[in-house]
Tab-separated table of N, CA and C in Angstrom:
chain	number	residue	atom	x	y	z
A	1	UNK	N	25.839	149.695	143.574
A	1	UNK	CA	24.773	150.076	142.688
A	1	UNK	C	23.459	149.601	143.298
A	2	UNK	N	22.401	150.402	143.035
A	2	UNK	CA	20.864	150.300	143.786
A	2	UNK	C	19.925	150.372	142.527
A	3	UNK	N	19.570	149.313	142.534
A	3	UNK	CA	18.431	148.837	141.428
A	3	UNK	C	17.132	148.530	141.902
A	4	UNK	N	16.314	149.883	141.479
A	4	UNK	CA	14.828	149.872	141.942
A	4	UNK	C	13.758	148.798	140.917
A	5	UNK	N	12.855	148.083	141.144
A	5	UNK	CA	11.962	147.606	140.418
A	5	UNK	C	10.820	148.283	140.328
A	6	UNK	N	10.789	149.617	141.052
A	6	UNK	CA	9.618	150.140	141.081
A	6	UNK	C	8.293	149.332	140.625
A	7	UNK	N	8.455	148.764	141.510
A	7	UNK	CA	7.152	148.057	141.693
A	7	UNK	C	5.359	147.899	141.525
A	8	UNK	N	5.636	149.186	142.675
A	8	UNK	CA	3.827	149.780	142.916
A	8	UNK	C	3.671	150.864	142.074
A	9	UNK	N	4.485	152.094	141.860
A	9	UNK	CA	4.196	152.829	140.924
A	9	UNK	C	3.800	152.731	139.707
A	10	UNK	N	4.664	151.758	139.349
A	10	UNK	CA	4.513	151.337	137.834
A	10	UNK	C	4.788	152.689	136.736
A	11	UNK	N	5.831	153.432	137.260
A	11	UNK	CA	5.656	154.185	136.132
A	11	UNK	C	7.559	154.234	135.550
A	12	UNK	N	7.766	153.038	135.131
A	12	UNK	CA	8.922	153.170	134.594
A	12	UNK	C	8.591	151.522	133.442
A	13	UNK	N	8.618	151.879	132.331
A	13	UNK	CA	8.557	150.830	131.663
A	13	UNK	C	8.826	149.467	131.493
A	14	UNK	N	7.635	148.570	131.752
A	14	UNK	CA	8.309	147.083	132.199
A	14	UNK	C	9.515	146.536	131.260
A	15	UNK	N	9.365	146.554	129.668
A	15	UNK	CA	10.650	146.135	128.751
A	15	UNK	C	11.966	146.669	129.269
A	16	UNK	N	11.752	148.107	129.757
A	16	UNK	CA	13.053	148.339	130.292
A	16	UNK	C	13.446	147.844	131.935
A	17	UNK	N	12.727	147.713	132.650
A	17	UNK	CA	13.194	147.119	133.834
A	17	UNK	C	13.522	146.031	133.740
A	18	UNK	N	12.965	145.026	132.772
A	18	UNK	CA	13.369	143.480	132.856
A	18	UNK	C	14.641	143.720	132.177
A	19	UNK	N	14.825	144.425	131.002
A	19	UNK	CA	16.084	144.553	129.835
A	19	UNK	C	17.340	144.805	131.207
A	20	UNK	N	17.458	145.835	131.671
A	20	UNK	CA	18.339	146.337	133.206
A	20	UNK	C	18.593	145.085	133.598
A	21	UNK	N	17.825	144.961	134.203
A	21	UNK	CA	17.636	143.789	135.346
A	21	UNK	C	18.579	142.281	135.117
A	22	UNK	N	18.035	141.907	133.716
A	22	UNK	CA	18.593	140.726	132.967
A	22	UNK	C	20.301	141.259	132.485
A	23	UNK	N	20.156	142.302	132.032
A	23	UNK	CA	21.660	142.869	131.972
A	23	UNK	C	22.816	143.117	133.568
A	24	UNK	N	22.091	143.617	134.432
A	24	UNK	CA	22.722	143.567	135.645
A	24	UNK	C	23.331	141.911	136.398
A	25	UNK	N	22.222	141.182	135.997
A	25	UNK	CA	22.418	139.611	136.662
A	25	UNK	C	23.453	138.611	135.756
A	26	UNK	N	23.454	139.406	134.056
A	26	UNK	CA	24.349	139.056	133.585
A	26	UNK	C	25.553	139.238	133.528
A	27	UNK	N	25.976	140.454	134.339
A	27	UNK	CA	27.144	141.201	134.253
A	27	UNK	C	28.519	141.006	135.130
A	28	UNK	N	27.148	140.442	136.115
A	28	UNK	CA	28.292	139.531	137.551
A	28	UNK	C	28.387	140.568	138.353
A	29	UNK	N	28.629	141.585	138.100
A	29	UNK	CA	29.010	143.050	139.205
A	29	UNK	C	28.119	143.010	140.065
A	30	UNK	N	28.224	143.633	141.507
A	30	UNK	CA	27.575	143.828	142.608
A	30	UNK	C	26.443	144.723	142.684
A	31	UNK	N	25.241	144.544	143.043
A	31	UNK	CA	24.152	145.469	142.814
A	31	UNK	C	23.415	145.261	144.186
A	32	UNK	N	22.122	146.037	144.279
A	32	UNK	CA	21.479	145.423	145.339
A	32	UNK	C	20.113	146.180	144.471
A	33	UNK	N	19.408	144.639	145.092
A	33	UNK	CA	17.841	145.291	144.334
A	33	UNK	C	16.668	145.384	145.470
A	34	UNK	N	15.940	146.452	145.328
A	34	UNK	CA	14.829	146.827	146.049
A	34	UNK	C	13.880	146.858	145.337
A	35	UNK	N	12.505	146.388	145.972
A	35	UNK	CA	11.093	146.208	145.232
A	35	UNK	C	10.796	147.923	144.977
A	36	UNK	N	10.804	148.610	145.693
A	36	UNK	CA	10.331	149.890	145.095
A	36	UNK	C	10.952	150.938	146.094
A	37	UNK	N	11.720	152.099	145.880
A	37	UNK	CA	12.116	153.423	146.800
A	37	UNK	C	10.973	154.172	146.997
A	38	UNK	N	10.246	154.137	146.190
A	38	UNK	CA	8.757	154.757	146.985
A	38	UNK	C	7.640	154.431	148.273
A	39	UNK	N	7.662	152.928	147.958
A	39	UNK	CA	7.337	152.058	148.916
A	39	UNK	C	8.542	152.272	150.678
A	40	UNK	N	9.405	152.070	149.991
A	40	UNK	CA	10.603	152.090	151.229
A	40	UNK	C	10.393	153.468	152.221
A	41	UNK	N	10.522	154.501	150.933
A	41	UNK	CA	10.475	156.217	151.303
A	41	UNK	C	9.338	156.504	152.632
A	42	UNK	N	7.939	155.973	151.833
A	42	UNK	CA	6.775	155.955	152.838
A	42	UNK	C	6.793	155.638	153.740
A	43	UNK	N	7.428	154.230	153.948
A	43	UNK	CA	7.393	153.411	155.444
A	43	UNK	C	9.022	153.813	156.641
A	44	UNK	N	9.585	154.582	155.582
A	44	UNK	CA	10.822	155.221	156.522
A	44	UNK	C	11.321	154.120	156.396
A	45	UNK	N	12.377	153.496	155.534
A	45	UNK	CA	13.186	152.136	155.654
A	45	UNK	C	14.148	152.282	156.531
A	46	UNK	N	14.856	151.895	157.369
A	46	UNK	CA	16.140	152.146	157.966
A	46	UNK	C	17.190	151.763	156.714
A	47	UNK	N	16.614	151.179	155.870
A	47	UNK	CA	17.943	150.512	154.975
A	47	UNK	C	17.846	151.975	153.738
A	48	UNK	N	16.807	152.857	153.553
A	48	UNK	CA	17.415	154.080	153.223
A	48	UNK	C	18.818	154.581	153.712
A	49	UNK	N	18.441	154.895	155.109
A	49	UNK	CA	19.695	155.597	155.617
A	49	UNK	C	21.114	154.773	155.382
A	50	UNK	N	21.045	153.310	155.618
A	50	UNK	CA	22.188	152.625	155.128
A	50	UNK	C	22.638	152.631	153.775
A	51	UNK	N	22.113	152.981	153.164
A	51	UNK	CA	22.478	153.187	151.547
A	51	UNK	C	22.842	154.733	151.292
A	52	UNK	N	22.237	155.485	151.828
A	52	UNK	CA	22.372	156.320	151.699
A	52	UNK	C	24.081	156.989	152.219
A	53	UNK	N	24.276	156.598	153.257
A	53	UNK	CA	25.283	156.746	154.450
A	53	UNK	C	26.970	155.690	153.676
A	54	UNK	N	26.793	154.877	152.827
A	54	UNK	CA	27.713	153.789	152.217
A	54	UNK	C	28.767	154.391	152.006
A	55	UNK	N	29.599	153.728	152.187
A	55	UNK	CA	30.997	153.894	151.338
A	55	UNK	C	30.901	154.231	149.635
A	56	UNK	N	31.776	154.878	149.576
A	56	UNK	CA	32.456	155.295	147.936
A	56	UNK	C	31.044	155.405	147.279
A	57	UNK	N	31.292	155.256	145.640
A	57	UNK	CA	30.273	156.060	145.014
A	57	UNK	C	28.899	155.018	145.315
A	58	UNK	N	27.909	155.664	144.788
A	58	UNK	CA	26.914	155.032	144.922
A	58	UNK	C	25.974	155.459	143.123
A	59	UNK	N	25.474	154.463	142.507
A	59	UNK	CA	24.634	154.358	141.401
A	59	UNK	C	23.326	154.015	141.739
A	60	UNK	N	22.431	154.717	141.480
A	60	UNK	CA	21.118	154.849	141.546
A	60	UNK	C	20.230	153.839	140.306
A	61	UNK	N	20.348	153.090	139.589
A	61	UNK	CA	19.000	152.677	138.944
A	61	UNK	C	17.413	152.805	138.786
A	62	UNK	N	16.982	153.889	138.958
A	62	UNK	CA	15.359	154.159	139.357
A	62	UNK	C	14.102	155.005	138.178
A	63	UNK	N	14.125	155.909	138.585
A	63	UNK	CA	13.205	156.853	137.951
A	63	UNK	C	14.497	158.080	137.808
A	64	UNK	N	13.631	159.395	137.621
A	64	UNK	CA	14.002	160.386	137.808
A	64	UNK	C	14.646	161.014	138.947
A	65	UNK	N	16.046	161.594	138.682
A	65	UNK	CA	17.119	161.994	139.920
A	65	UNK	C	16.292	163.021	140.901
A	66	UNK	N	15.331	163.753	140.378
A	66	UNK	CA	15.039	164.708	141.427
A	66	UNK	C	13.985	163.965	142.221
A	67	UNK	N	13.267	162.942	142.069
A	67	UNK	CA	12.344	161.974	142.581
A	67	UNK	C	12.681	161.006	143.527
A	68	UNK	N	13.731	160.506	143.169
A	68	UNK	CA	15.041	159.551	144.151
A	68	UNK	C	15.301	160.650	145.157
A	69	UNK	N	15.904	161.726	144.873
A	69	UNK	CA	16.503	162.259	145.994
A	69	UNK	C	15.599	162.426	147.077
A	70	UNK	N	14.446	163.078	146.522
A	70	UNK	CA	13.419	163.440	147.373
A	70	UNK	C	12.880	162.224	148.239
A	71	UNK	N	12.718	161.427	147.867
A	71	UNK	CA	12.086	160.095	148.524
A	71	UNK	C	13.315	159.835	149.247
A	72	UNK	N	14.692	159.626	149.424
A	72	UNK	CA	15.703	159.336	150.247
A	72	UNK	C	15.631	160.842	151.476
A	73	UNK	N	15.534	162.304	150.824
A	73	UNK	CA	15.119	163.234	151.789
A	73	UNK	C	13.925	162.665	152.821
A	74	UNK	N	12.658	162.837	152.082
A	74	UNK	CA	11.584	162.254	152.651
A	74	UNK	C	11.591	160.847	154.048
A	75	UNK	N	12.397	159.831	153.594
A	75	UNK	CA	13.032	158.738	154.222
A	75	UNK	C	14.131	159.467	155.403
A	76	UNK	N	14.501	161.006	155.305
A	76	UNK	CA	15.538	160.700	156.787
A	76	UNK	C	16.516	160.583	155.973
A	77	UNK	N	16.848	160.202	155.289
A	77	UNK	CA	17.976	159.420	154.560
A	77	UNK	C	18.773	160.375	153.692
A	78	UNK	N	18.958	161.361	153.356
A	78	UNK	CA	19.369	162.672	152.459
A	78	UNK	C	20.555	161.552	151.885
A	79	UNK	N	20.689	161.558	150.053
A	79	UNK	CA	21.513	161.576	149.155
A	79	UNK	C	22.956	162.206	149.662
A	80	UNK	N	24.195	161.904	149.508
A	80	UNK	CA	25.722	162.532	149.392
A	80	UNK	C	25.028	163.786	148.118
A	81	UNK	N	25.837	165.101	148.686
A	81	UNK	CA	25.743	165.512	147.445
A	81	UNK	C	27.237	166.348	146.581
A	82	UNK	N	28.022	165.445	147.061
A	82	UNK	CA	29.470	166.055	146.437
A	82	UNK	C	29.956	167.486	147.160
A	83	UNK	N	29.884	167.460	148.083
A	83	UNK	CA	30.159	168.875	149.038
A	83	UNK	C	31.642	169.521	149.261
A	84	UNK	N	32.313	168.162	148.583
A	84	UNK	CA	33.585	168.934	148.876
A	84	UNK	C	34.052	168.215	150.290
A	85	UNK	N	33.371	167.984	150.967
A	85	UNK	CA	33.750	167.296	152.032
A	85	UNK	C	33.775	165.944	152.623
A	86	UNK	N	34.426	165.310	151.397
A	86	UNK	CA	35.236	163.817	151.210
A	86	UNK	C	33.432	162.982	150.622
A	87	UNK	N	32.732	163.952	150.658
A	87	UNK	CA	31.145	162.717	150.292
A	87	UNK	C	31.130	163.310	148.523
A	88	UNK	N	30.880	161.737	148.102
A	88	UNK	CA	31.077	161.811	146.666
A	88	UNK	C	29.272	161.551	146.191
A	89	UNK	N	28.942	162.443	145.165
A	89	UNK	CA	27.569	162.915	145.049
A	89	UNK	C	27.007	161.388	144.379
A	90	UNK	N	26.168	161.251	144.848
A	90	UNK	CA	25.032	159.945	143.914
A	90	UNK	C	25.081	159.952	142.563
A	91	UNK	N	25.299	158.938	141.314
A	91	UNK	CA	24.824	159.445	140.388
A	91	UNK	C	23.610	158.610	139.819
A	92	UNK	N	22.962	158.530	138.710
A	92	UNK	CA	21.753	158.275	138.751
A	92	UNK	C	21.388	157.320	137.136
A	93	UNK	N	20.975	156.327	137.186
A	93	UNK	CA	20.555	155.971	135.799
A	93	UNK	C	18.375	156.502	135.660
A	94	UNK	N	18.307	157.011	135.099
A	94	UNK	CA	16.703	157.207	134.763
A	94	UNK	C	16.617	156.233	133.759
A	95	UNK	N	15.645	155.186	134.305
A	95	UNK	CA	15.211	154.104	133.495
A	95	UNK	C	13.901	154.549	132.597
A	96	UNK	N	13.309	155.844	133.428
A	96	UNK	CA	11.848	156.374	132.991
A	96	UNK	C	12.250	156.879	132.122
A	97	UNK	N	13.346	157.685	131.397
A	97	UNK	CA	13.735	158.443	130.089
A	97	UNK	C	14.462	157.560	129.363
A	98	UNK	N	15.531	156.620	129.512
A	98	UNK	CA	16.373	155.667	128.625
A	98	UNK	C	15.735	154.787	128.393
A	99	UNK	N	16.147	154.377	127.242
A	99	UNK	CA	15.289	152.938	126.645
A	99	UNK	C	16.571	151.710	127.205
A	100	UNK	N	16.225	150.825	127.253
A	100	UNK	CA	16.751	149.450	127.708
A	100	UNK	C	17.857	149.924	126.974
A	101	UNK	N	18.541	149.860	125.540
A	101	UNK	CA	19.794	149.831	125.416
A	101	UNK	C	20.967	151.389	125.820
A	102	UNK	N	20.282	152.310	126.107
A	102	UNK	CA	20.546	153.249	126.792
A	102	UNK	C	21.124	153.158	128.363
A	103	UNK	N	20.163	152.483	129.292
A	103	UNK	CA	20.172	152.596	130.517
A	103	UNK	C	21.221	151.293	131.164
A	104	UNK	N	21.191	150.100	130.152
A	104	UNK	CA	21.785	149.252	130.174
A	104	UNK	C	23.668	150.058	129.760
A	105	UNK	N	23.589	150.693	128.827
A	105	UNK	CA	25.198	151.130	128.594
A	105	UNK	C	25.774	151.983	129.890
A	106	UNK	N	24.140	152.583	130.350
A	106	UNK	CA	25.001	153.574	131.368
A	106	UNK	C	25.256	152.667	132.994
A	107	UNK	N	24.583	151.789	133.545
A	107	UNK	CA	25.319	150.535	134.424
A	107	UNK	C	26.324	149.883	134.673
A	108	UNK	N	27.114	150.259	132.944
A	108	UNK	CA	28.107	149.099	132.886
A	108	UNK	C	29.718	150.079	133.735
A	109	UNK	N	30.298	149.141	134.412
A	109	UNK	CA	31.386	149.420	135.378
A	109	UNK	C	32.041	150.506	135.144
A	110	UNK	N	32.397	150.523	133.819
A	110	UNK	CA	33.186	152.054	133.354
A	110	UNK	C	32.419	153.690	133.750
A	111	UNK	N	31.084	153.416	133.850
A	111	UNK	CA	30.155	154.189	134.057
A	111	UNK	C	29.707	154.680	135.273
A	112	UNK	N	30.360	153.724	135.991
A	112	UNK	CA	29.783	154.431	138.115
A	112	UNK	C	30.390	155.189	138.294
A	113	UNK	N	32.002	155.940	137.799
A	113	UNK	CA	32.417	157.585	138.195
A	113	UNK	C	31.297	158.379	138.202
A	114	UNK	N	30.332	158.270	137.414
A	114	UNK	CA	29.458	159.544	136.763
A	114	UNK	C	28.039	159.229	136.355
């Protein structure tokens, strides 16, 4: 799981990033957190492409799915997109549309199939 703080943008609600955030660190499960995918996207991260490129499923924590993808496109880095050919598609929590107890239910372990 990839947990953005979107940082510089600022356009994902602070109550809900801290609410996530404090729920993720409580949960014990494995995550990895980045200051911002926009920031990363711009400067071409190499650690895009490593995330991008990972084993088994991958959970997004960020903004909006068509915004993530694009910034991992943008980065070199193109999203899995379920092709049928053994790559299993990204799926995505939008922190910018769910409210903290929303985005928090959709994180929890039962929830990374989808």
């Amino acid at each position: 799981m990839l947990y953005c703080r979107c940082a510089y943008a600022q356009v994902v609600p602070q109550e809900v990033k801290d609410g996530v955030l404090r729920h993720l660190c409580a949960s014990g499960g494995a995550f990895e957190s980045v200051a911002d995918l926009c920031e990363m996207s711009a400067r071409r991260d190499p650690r895009m492409r490593e995330i991008a490129s990972g084993a088994g499923p991958l959970k997004i924590v960020a903004c909006h799915p068509r915004a993530v993808r694009w910034l991992f496109h943008a980065a070199g880095a193109p999203l899995p997109s379920g092709d049928g050919n053994g790559s299993s598609e990204a799926a995505f929590v939008n922190m910018r549309a769910l409210s903290t107890e929303e985005a928090c239910a959709a994180v929890e372990p039962e929830t990374l199939a989808g």
